[in-house]
XYZ file of N, CA, C and O in Angstrom:
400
model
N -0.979 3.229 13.739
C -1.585 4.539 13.774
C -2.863 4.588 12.931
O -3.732 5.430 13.157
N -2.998 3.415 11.681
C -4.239 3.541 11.427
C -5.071 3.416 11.484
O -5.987 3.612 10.685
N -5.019 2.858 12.944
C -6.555 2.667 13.412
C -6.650 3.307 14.930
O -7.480 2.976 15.776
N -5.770 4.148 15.060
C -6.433 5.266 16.063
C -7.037 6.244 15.038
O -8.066 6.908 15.166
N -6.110 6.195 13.900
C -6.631 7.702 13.186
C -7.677 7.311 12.511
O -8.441 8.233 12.226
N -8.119 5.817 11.997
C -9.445 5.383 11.669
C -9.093 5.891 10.019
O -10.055 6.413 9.454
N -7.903 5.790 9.268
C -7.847 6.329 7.843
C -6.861 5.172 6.814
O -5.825 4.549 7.047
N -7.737 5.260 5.649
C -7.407 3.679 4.586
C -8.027 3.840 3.915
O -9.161 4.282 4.103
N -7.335 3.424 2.416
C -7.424 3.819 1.244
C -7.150 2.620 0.499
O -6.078 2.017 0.462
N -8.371 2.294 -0.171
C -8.342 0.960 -0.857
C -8.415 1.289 -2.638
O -9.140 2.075 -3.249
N -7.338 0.329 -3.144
C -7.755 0.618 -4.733
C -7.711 -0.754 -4.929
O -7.555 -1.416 -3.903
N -7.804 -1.325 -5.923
C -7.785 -2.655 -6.937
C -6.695 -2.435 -8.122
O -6.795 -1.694 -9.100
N -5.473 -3.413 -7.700
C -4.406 -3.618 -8.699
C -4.683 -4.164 -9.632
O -5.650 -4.915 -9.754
N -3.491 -3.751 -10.868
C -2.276 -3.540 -10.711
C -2.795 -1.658 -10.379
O -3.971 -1.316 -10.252
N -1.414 -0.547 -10.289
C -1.975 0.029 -9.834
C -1.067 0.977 -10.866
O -0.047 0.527 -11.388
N -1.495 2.197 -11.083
C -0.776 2.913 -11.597
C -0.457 4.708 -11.202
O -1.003 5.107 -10.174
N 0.188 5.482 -11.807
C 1.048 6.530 -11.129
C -0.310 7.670 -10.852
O -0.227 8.589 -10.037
N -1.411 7.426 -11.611
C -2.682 8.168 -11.407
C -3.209 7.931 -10.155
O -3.456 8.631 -9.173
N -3.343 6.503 -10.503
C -4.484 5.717 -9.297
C -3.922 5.925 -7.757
O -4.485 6.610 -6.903
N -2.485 5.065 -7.556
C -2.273 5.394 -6.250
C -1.826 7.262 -6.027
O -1.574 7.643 -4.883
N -1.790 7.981 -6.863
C -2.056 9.434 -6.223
C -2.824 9.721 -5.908
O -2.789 10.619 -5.068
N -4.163 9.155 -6.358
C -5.741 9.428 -5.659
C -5.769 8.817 -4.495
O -6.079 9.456 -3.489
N -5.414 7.327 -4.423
C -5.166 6.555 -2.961
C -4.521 7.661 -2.095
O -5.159 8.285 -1.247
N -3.139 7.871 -2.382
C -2.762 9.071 -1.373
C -3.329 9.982 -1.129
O -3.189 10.373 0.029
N -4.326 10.866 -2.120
C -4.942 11.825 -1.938
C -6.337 12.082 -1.019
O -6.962 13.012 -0.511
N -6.386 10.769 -1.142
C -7.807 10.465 -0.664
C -7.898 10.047 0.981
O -8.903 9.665 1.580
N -6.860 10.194 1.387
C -6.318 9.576 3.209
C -6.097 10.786 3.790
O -5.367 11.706 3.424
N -6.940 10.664 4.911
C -6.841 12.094 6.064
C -5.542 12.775 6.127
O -5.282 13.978 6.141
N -4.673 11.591 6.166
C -2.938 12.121 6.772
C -2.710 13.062 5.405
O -2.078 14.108 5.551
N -3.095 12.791 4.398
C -2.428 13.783 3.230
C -2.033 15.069 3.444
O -0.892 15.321 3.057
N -2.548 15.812 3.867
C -2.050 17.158 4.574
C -0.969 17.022 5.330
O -0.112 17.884 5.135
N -0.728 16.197 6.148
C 0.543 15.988 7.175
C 1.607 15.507 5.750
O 2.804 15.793 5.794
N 1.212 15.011 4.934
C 2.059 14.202 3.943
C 2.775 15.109 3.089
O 3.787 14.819 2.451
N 2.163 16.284 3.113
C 2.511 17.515 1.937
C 3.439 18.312 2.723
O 4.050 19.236 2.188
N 3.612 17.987 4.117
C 4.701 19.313 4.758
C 3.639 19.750 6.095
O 2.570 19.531 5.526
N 3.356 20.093 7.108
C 2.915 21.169 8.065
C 4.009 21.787 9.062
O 5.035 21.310 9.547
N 3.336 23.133 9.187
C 4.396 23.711 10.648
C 6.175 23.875 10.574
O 6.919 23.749 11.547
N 6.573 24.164 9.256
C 7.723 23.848 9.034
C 8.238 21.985 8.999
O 9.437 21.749 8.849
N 7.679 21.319 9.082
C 8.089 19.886 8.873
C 8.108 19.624 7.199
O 7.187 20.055 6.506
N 8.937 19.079 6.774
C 9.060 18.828 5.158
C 8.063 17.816 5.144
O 7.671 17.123 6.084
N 7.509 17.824 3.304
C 6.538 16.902 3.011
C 7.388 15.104 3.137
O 8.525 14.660 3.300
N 6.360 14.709 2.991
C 7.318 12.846 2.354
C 7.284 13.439 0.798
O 6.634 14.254 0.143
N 8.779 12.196 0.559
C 8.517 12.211 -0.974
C 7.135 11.576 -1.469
O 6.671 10.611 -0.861
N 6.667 11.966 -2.259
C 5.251 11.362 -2.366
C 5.483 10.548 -3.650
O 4.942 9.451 -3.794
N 6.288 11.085 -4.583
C 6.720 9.678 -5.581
C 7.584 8.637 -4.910
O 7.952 7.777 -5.710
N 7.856 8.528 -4.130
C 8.173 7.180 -3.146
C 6.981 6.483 -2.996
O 6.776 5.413 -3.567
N 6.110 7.080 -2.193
C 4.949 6.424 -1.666
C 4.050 6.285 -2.706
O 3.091 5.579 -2.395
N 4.027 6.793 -4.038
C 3.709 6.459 -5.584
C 4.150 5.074 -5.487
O 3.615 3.978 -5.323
N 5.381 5.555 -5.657
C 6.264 3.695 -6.420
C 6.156 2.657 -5.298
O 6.407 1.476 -5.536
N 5.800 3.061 -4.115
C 5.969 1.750 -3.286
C 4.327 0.847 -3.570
O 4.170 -0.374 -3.587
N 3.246 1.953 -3.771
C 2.137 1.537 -3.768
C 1.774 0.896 -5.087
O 0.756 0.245 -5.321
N 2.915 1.223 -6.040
C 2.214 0.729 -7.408
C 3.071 -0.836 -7.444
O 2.600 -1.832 -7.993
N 4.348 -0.801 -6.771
C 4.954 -2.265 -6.749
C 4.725 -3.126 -6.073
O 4.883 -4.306 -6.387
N 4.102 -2.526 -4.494
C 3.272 -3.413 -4.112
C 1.893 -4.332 -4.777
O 1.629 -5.506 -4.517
N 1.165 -3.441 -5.660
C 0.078 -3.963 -6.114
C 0.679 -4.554 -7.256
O -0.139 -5.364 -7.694
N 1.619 -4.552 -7.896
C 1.905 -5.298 -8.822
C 2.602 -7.037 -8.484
O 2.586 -8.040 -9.197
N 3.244 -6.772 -6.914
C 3.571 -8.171 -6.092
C 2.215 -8.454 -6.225
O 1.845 -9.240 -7.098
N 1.408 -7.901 -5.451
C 0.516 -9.269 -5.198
C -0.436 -9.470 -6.355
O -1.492 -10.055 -6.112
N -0.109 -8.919 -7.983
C -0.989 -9.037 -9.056
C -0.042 -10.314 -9.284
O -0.736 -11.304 -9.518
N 1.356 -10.594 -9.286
C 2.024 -11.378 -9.862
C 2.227 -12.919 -9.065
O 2.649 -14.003 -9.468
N 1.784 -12.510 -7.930
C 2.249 -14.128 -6.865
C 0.253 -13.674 -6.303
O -0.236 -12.702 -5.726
N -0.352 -14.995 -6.876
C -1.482 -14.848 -6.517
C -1.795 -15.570 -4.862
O -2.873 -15.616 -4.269
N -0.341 -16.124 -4.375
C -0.410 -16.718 -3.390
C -0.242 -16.091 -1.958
O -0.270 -16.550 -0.816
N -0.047 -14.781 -2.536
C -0.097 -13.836 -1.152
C -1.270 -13.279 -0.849
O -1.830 -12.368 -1.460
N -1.753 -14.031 0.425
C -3.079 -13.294 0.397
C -3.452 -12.445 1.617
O -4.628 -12.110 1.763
N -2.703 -12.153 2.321
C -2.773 -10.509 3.265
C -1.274 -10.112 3.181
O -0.298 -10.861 3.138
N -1.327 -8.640 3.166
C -0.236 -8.186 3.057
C -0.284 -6.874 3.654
O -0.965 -5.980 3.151
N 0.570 -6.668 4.955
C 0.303 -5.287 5.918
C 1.829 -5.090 6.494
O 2.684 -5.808 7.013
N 1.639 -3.201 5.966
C 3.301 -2.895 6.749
C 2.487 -1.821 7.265
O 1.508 -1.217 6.828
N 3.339 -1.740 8.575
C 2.532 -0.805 9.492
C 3.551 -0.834 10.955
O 3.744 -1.746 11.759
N 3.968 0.258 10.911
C 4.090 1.717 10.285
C 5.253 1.604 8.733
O 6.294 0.980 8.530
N 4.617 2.323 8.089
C 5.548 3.020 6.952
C 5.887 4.025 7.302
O 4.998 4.701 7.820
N 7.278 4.650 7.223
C 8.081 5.906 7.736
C 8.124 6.559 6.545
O 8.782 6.031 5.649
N 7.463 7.789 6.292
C 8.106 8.606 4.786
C 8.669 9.563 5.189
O 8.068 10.193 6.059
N 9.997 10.067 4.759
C 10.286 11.377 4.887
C 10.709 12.014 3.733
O 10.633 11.280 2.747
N 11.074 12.978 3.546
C 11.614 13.721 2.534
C 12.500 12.790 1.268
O 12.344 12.953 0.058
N 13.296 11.954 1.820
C 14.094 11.658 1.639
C 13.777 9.673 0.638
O 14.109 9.038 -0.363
N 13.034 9.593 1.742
C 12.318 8.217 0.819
C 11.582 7.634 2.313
O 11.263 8.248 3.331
N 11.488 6.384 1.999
C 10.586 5.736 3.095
C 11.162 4.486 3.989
O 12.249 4.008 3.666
N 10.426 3.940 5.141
C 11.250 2.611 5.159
C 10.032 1.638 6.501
O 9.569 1.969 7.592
N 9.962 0.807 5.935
C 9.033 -0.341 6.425
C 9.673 -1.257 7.527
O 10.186 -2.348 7.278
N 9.557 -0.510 9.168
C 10.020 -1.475 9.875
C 9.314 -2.315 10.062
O 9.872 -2.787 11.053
N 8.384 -2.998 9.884
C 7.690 -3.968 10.046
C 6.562 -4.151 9.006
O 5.925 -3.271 8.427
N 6.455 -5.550 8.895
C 5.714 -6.358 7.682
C 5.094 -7.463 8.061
O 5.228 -7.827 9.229
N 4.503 -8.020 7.392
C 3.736 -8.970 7.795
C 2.815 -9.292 6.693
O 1.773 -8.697 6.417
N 3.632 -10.899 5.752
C 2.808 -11.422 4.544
C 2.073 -12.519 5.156
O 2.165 -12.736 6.364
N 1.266 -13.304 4.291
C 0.394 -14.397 4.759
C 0.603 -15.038 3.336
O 0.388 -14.390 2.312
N 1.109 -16.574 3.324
C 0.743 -16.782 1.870
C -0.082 -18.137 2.039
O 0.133 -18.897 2.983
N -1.259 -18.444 0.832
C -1.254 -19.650 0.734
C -1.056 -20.205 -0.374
O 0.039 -19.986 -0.893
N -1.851 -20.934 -0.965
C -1.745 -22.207 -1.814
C -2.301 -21.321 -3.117
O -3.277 -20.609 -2.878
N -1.747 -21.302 -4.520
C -2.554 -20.296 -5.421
C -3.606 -21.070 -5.391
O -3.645 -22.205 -4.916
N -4.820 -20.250 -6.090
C -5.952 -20.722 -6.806
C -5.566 -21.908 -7.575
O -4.499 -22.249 -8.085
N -6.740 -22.446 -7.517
C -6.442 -24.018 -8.400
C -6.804 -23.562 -10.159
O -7.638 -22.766 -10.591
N -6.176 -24.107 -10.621
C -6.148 -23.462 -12.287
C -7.545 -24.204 -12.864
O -8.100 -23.779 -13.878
N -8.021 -25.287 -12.154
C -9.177 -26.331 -12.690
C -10.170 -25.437 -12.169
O -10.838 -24.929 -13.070
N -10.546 -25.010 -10.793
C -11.489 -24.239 -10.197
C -11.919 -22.925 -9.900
O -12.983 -22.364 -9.639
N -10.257 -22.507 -10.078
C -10.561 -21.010 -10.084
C -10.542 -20.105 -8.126
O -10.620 -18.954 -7.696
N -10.371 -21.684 -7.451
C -10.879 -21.015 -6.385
C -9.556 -21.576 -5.284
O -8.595 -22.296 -5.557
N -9.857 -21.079 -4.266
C -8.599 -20.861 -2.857
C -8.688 -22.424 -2.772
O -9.864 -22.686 -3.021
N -7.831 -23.876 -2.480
C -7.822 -24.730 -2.013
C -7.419 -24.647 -0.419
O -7.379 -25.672 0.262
């Protein structure tokens, strides 16, 4: 859906309970995210904690280097990621600093 709706929100980890609320805040869907039309909001401290542990995975395993779930389901209630999709490679070389 996010790229019919053309909406993404980039920060730089690790991430914290400020930062990814601005990430959330800052994405078109946010309004749909808070509740419309009688539909309940998502928990949004879910989608807090998922975004701050995600950025803290890939602060801690430098070997993951794309990482996309799509669709994320939030509801009231919490969230759930039917589908994922990691990429890992080889860490940085500790001599070079760079991708082998």
């Amino acid at each position: 859906m996010t790229e019919i709706v053309q909406d993404r929100a980039v920060g730089l980890p690790p991430l914290n309970r400020l930062l990814a609320r601005r990430m959330l805040d800052s994405t078109k869907v946010f309004k749909l995210l808070k509740g419309y039309r009688g539909q309940p909001a998502a928990n949004l401290d879910v989608l807090e904690e998922i975004l701050i542990r995600l950025s803290q995975l890939v602060t801690d395993f430098p070997e993951i280097r794309e990482l996309d779930i799509n669709p994320l389901l939030a509801t009231g209630k919490g969230a759930c990621a039917p589908d994922a999709r990691v990429v890992v490679g080889l860490p940085p070389s500790p001599r070079r600093g760079t991708w082998r």
